[in-house]
Amino acid sequence: IQDKDLKRSIKLLFYKVAPKTITLSLEEKDMIALDYEFICSIMGMGDTNKLSNFIRVHDIHFDRLVAPKESDAELYKYVVENCYFKITTENQQTIYGNEWDVQPITLILNGNSKVKTYLLEHINTLIPSMVETATQEDPTAITYLVNDSKINRDILYVYLKKQQRKIDACEVTIPESAKLAYETNIIAATWKNVAEYFKLNKSREPILTFIKMNMGELTQQTCMTQNI
């Protein structure tokens, strides 16, 4: 925060002023949201409850969190668990660590329920922010994504296309997702899954493309069957 008067006013809060009695303009809120480190720096002047109430009362969502130190660990926990952060790659990397760059949706689904709800409500904003290395989602996460009709199909296509793990066709529960699932090659290459496709979608082009992409693996299965 560059505004010295604003900084001084916020510091006074922790001596004698209740959070709800401070009035902030939108510009001032934005300035505070940009400077989570400043909020952490004044922990010694008050307690976590006052800071937490200040953030809650003014509904401040921080642009960039920083990894917690011992002195502000309790505040960090409050901010994260109550979703007072903006959805950015940097914030998710701070919250989830290095695994975020590998399997972000898996981490969300297995994490705090309130944070999970917040992030999944904004999934069309979240997915485009994923880094290129996010290719190792668990099958449960892939299943969730392909069956969530709220996700923009164009955004989802790009994300699913780079996933390296597979699911079975029986995991696709909404017919309109079948074409997408086979086109992005997230379905395990088995003749059973080829047959399952026609229960979900009558268009022939996606399944022919799928067979061509996986011809080697499917042919190998045919040869193994003939040798039994």
C-alpha positions as YAML, in Angstrom:
chain: A
units: angstrom
residues:
- id: 1
  name: ILE
  ca: [0.00, 0.00, 0.00]
- id: 2
  name: GLN
  ca: [1.52, 3.34, -1.05]
- id: 3
  name: ASP
  ca: [-1.00, 5.60, 0.71]
- id: 4
  name: LYS
  ca: [0.58, 6.42, 4.10]
- id: 5
  name: ASP
  ca: [-2.65, 7.83, 5.57]
- id: 6
  name: LEU
  ca: [-4.48, 4.61, 4.73]
- id: 7
  name: LYS
  ca: [-1.75, 2.54, 6.35]
- id: 8
  name: ARG
  ca: [-1.86, 4.70, 9.46]
- id: 9
  name: SER
  ca: [-5.67, 4.40, 9.65]
- id: 10
  name: ILE
  ca: [-5.54, 0.63, 9.43]
- id: 11
  name: LYS
  ca: [-2.86, 0.46, 12.12]
- id: 12
  name: LEU
  ca: [-5.05, 2.56, 14.43]
- id: 13
  name: LEU
  ca: [-7.72, -0.09, 14.08]
- id: 14
  name: PHE
  ca: [-5.63, -2.47, 16.13]
- id: 15
  name: TYR
  ca: [-5.39, -0.06, 19.04]
- id: 16
  name: LYS
  ca: [-8.90, 1.24, 19.59]
- id: 17
  name: VAL
  ca: [-11.21, 1.07, 16.56]
- id: 18
  name: ALA
  ca: [-13.67, -1.70, 15.71]
- id: 19
  name: PRO
  ca: [-13.37, -3.06, 12.12]
- id: 20
  name: LYS
  ca: [-16.95, -2.20, 11.17]
- id: 21
  name: THR
  ca: [-16.47, 1.47, 12.07]
- id: 22
  name: ILE
  ca: [-13.82, 1.95, 9.38]
- id: 23
  name: THR
  ca: [-15.12, 3.02, 6.00]
- id: 24
  name: LEU
  ca: [-13.17, 2.04, 2.92]
- id: 25
  name: SER
  ca: [-13.65, 3.22, -0.64]
- id: 26
  name: LEU
  ca: [-13.42, 0.69, -3.47]
- id: 27
  name: GLU
  ca: [-10.02, 2.12, -4.34]
- id: 28
  name: GLU
  ca: [-8.80, 1.63, -0.77]
- id: 29
  name: LYS
  ca: [-10.13, -1.94, -0.70]
- id: 30
  name: ASP
  ca: [-8.26, -2.67, -3.91]
- id: 31
  name: MET
  ca: [-5.07, -1.20, -2.45]
- id: 32
  name: ILE
  ca: [-5.35, -3.44, 0.62]
- id: 33
  name: ALA
  ca: [-6.12, -6.49, -1.52]
- id: 34
  name: LEU
  ca: [-2.86, -5.90, -3.35]
- id: 35
  name: ASP
  ca: [-0.81, -5.93, -0.16]
- id: 36
  name: TYR
  ca: [-1.37, -9.06, 1.91]
- id: 37
  name: GLU
  ca: [2.16, -8.71, 3.29]
- id: 38
  name: PHE
  ca: [1.25, -5.35, 4.85]
- id: 39
  name: ILE
  ca: [-1.69, -6.93, 6.66]
- id: 40
  name: CYS
  ca: [0.65, -9.66, 7.93]
- id: 41
  name: SER
  ca: [3.20, -7.06, 9.04]
- id: 42
  name: ILE
  ca: [0.83, -5.50, 11.57]
- id: 43
  name: MET
  ca: [-0.01, -8.74, 13.33]
- id: 44
  name: GLY
  ca: [2.02, -7.63, 16.33]
- id: 45
  name: MET
  ca: [-0.26, -4.61, 16.89]
- id: 46
  name: GLY
  ca: [-3.44, -6.58, 17.29]
- id: 47
  name: ASP
  ca: [-4.74, -10.09, 17.26]
- id: 48
  name: THR
  ca: [-5.89, -12.47, 14.59]
- id: 49
  name: ASN
  ca: [-9.56, -11.96, 15.46]
- id: 50
  name: LYS
  ca: [-9.39, -8.24, 14.74]
- id: 51
  name: LEU
  ca: [-7.61, -8.78, 11.46]
- id: 52
  name: SER
  ca: [-9.98, -11.57, 10.49]
- id: 53
  name: ASN
  ca: [-12.99, -9.41, 11.28]
- id: 54
  name: PHE
  ca: [-11.52, -6.55, 9.28]
- id: 55
  name: ILE
  ca: [-11.07, -8.80, 6.24]
- id: 56
  name: ARG
  ca: [-14.56, -10.28, 6.66]
- id: 57
  name: VAL
  ca: [-16.37, -6.98, 7.24]
- id: 58
  name: HIS
  ca: [-14.79, -5.38, 4.17]
- id: 59
  name: ASP
  ca: [-14.85, -8.59, 2.09]
- id: 60
  name: ILE
  ca: [-11.23, -8.26, 1.00]
- id: 61
  name: HIS
  ca: [-9.95, -10.85, -1.45]
- id: 62
  name: PHE
  ca: [-6.17, -10.73, -1.70]
- id: 63
  name: ASP
  ca: [-4.44, -10.61, -5.08]
- id: 64
  name: ARG
  ca: [-1.33, -12.44, -3.96]
- id: 65
  name: LEU
  ca: [-0.89, -14.49, -0.81]
- id: 66
  name: VAL
  ca: [2.52, -15.25, 0.65]
- id: 67
  name: ALA
  ca: [3.57, -18.44, 2.41]
- id: 68
  name: PRO
  ca: [2.82, -18.10, 6.14]
- id: 69
  name: LYS
  ca: [5.39, -17.45, 8.83]
- id: 70
  name: GLU
  ca: [4.86, -18.56, 12.41]
- id: 71
  name: SER
  ca: [3.65, -15.06, 13.36]
- id: 72
  name: ASP
  ca: [0.85, -14.97, 10.78]
- id: 73
  name: ALA
  ca: [0.04, -18.66, 10.32]
- id: 74
  name: GLU
  ca: [-3.33, -18.33, 12.04]
- id: 75
  name: LEU
  ca: [-4.35, -15.39, 9.83]
- id: 76
  name: TYR
  ca: [-3.22, -17.24, 6.69]
- id: 77
  name: LYS
  ca: [-5.33, -20.23, 7.69]
- id: 78
  name: TYR
  ca: [-8.36, -17.97, 8.16]
- id: 79
  name: VAL
  ca: [-7.87, -16.25, 4.78]
- id: 80
  name: VAL
  ca: [-7.50, -19.53, 2.89]
- id: 81
  name: GLU
  ca: [-10.21, -21.52, 4.63]
- id: 82
  name: ASN
  ca: [-12.70, -18.68, 4.17]
- id: 83
  name: CYS
  ca: [-11.68, -18.02, 0.56]
- id: 84
  name: TYR
  ca: [-10.49, -14.42, 0.92]
- id: 85
  name: PHE
  ca: [-8.15, -14.74, -2.02]
- id: 86
  name: LYS
  ca: [-8.45, -14.21, -5.75]
- id: 87
  name: ILE
  ca: [-8.21, -17.13, -8.14]
- id: 88
  name: THR
  ca: [-4.76, -16.83, -9.68]
- id: 89
  name: THR
  ca: [-2.01, -19.30, -10.51]
- id: 90
  name: GLU
  ca: [0.28, -17.71, -7.90]
- id: 91
  name: ASN
  ca: [-2.29, -17.98, -5.10]
- id: 92
  name: GLN
  ca: [-3.07, -21.62, -5.87]
- id: 93
  name: GLN
  ca: [0.64, -22.46, -5.96]
- id: 94
  name: THR
  ca: [1.07, -20.81, -2.55]
- id: 95
  name: ILE
  ca: [-1.88, -22.71, -1.10]
- id: 96
  name: TYR
  ca: [-1.26, -26.15, -2.62]
- id: 97
  name: GLY
  ca: [2.49, -26.17, -3.22]
- id: 98
  name: ASN
  ca: [4.33, -27.83, -6.11]
- id: 99
  name: GLU
  ca: [1.62, -30.45, -6.67]
- id: 100
  name: TRP
  ca: [-0.63, -27.69, -8.03]
- id: 101
  name: ASP
  ca: [1.50, -27.69, -11.17]
- id: 102
  name: VAL
  ca: [0.79, -31.39, -11.74]
- id: 103
  name: GLN
  ca: [-2.76, -32.25, -10.62]
- id: 104
  name: PRO
  ca: [-4.69, -29.15, -9.49]
- id: 105
  name: ILE
  ca: [-8.26, -30.47, -9.84]
- id: 106
  name: THR
  ca: [-7.31, -33.60, -7.89]
- id: 107
  name: LEU
  ca: [-6.01, -31.41, -5.06]
- id: 108
  name: ILE
  ca: [-9.17, -29.30, -5.03]
- id: 109
  name: LEU
  ca: [-11.49, -32.30, -4.91]
- id: 110
  name: ASN
  ca: [-9.54, -33.81, -2.01]
- id: 111
  name: GLY
  ca: [-9.18, -30.57, -0.05]
- id: 112
  name: ASN
  ca: [-11.09, -28.21, 2.23]
- id: 113
  name: SER
  ca: [-14.80, -28.32, 1.35]
- id: 114
  name: LYS
  ca: [-15.34, -24.54, 1.46]
- id: 115
  name: VAL
  ca: [-12.30, -23.85, -0.73]
- id: 116
  name: LYS
  ca: [-13.41, -26.66, -3.05]
- id: 117
  name: THR
  ca: [-16.84, -25.07, -3.48]
- id: 118
  name: TYR
  ca: [-15.35, -21.61, -4.09]
- id: 119
  name: LEU
  ca: [-12.87, -22.78, -6.71]
- id: 120
  name: LEU
  ca: [-15.26, -25.11, -8.52]
- id: 121
  name: GLU
  ca: [-17.88, -22.34, -8.72]
- id: 122
  name: HIS
  ca: [-15.29, -20.41, -10.75]
- id: 123
  name: ILE
  ca: [-13.92, -23.35, -12.68]
- id: 124
  name: ASN
  ca: [-14.22, -21.63, -16.08]
- id: 125
  name: THR
  ca: [-11.82, -19.00, -14.73]
- id: 126
  name: LEU
  ca: [-9.66, -21.54, -12.97]
- id: 127
  name: ILE
  ca: [-8.93, -24.02, -15.77]
- id: 128
  name: PRO
  ca: [-7.37, -21.51, -18.22]
- id: 129
  name: SER
  ca: [-4.97, -20.47, -15.45]
- id: 130
  name: MET
  ca: [-3.57, -24.00, -15.08]
- id: 131
  name: VAL
  ca: [0.06, -24.35, -16.06]
- id: 132
  name: GLU
  ca: [1.13, -26.56, -18.97]
- id: 133
  name: THR
  ca: [2.59, -29.20, -16.65]
- id: 134
  name: ALA
  ca: [-0.82, -30.01, -15.12]
- id: 135
  name: THR
  ca: [-1.14, -33.33, -16.96]
- id: 136
  name: GLN
  ca: [-1.45, -35.90, -14.17]
- id: 137
  name: GLU
  ca: [-4.99, -35.55, -12.86]
- id: 138
  name: ASP
  ca: [-6.30, -38.65, -11.10]
- id: 139
  name: PRO
  ca: [-9.04, -40.61, -12.91]
- id: 140
  name: THR
  ca: [-11.54, -39.39, -10.31]
- id: 141
  name: ALA
  ca: [-10.74, -35.78, -11.23]
- id: 142
  name: ILE
  ca: [-11.00, -36.51, -14.96]
- id: 143
  name: THR
  ca: [-14.35, -38.19, -14.36]
- id: 144
  name: TYR
  ca: [-15.55, -35.15, -12.42]
- id: 145
  name: LEU
  ca: [-14.51, -32.75, -15.18]
- id: 146
  name: VAL
  ca: [-16.03, -34.66, -18.07]
- id: 147
  name: ASN
  ca: [-19.35, -35.00, -16.24]
- id: 148
  name: ASP
  ca: [-19.64, -31.37, -15.15]
- id: 149
  name: SER
  ca: [-21.95, -29.75, -17.70]
- id: 150
  name: LYS
  ca: [-21.23, -26.25, -16.33]
- id: 151
  name: ILE
  ca: [-17.68, -26.25, -17.66]
- id: 152
  name: ASN
  ca: [-17.16, -24.51, -20.98]
- id: 153
  name: ARG
  ca: [-16.54, -27.31, -23.49]
- id: 154
  name: ASP
  ca: [-13.84, -25.44, -25.42]
- id: 155
  name: ILE
  ca: [-11.90, -24.74, -22.22]
- id: 156
  name: LEU
  ca: [-12.35, -28.33, -21.07]
- id: 157
  name: TYR
  ca: [-11.26, -29.78, -24.42]
- id: 158
  name: VAL
  ca: [-7.85, -28.09, -24.16]
- id: 159
  name: TYR
  ca: [-7.35, -29.26, -20.58]
- id: 160
  name: LEU
  ca: [-8.46, -32.85, -21.09]
- id: 161
  name: LYS
  ca: [-6.44, -33.19, -24.27]
- id: 162
  name: LYS
  ca: [-3.16, -33.02, -22.33]
- id: 163
  name: GLN
  ca: [-4.14, -35.44, -19.54]
- id: 164
  name: GLN
  ca: [-2.10, -38.65, -19.45]
- id: 165
  name: ARG
  ca: [-4.35, -40.82, -17.30]
- id: 166
  name: LYS
  ca: [-7.44, -42.59, -18.62]
- id: 167
  name: ILE
  ca: [-10.96, -43.51, -17.51]
- id: 168
  name: ASP
  ca: [-13.39, -46.16, -18.69]
- id: 169
  name: ALA
  ca: [-16.34, -45.19, -20.87]
- id: 170
  name: CYS
  ca: [-18.78, -46.34, -18.19]
- id: 171
  name: GLU
  ca: [-17.59, -43.39, -16.05]
- id: 172
  name: VAL
  ca: [-19.11, -40.92, -18.52]
- id: 173
  name: THR
  ca: [-22.61, -40.32, -17.19]
- id: 174
  name: ILE
  ca: [-23.86, -37.55, -19.47]
- id: 175
  name: PRO
  ca: [-24.26, -38.45, -23.17]
- id: 176
  name: GLU
  ca: [-23.29, -34.97, -24.40]
- id: 177
  name: SER
  ca: [-19.81, -35.51, -22.94]
- id: 178
  name: ALA
  ca: [-19.15, -38.77, -24.77]
- id: 179
  name: LYS
  ca: [-17.92, -37.10, -27.95]
- id: 180
  name: LEU
  ca: [-15.58, -34.85, -25.94]
- id: 181
  name: ALA
  ca: [-14.22, -37.77, -23.90]
- id: 182
  name: TYR
  ca: [-13.29, -39.81, -26.96]
- id: 183
  name: GLU
  ca: [-11.98, -36.85, -28.96]
- id: 184
  name: THR
  ca: [-9.62, -35.87, -26.14]
- id: 185
  name: ASN
  ca: [-8.49, -39.50, -25.81]
- id: 186
  name: ILE
  ca: [-9.10, -39.71, -22.06]
- id: 187
  name: ILE
  ca: [-10.91, -43.04, -22.52]
- id: 188
  name: ALA
  ca: [-8.82, -46.16, -22.02]
- id: 189
  name: ALA
  ca: [-8.15, -47.89, -25.32]
- id: 190
  name: THR
  ca: [-10.12, -51.13, -25.06]
- id: 191
  name: TRP
  ca: [-12.61, -52.75, -27.44]
- id: 192
  name: LYS
  ca: [-15.12, -52.72, -24.60]
- id: 193
  name: ASN
  ca: [-14.84, -48.92, -24.44]
- id: 194
  name: VAL
  ca: [-15.25, -48.74, -28.23]
- id: 195
  name: ALA
  ca: [-18.51, -50.66, -27.88]
- id: 196
  name: GLU
  ca: [-19.62, -48.49, -24.95]
- id: 197
  name: TYR
  ca: [-19.36, -45.37, -27.10]
- id: 198
  name: PHE
  ca: [-22.44, -46.24, -29.11]
- id: 199
  name: LYS
  ca: [-24.55, -46.34, -25.96]
- id: 200
  name: LEU
  ca: [-23.65, -42.71, -25.44]
- id: 201
  name: ASN
  ca: [-23.45, -41.15, -28.89]
- id: 202
  name: LYS
  ca: [-24.44, -42.20, -32.43]
- id: 203
  name: SER
  ca: [-21.96, -39.99, -34.29]
- id: 204
  name: ARG
  ca: [-19.37, -42.21, -35.99]
- id: 205
  name: GLU
  ca: [-16.57, -39.70, -36.60]
- id: 206
  name: PRO
  ca: [-15.28, -39.38, -33.00]
- id: 207
  name: ILE
  ca: [-15.07, -43.14, -32.47]
- id: 208
  name: LEU
  ca: [-13.29, -43.68, -35.80]
- id: 209
  name: THR
  ca: [-10.76, -41.01, -34.80]
- id: 210
  name: PHE
  ca: [-10.37, -42.69, -31.41]
- id: 211
  name: ILE
  ca: [-9.71, -46.07, -33.03]
- id: 212
  name: LYS
  ca: [-7.09, -44.55, -35.35]
- id: 213
  name: MET
  ca: [-5.33, -42.83, -32.43]
- id: 214
  name: ASN
  ca: [-5.20, -46.09, -30.47]
- id: 215
  name: MET
  ca: [-4.86, -48.61, -33.29]
- id: 216
  name: GLY
  ca: [-1.60, -50.04, -31.97]
- id: 217
  name: GLU
  ca: [-2.98, -50.79, -28.52]
- id: 218
  name: LEU
  ca: [-6.30, -52.10, -29.83]
- id: 219
  name: THR
  ca: [-4.57, -54.33, -32.38]
- id: 220
  name: GLN
  ca: [-2.38, -55.77, -29.64]
- id: 221
  name: GLN
  ca: [-5.50, -56.64, -27.63]
- id: 222
  name: THR
  ca: [-6.98, -58.39, -30.67]
- id: 223
  name: CYS
  ca: [-3.80, -60.45, -31.14]
- id: 224
  name: MET
  ca: [-3.70, -61.40, -27.47]
- id: 225
  name: THR
  ca: [-7.35, -62.54, -27.65]
- id: 226
  name: GLN
  ca: [-6.64, -64.66, -30.72]
- id: 227
  name: ASN
  ca: [-3.71, -66.33, -28.96]
- id: 228
  name: ILE
  ca: [-5.74, -67.38, -25.95]
...
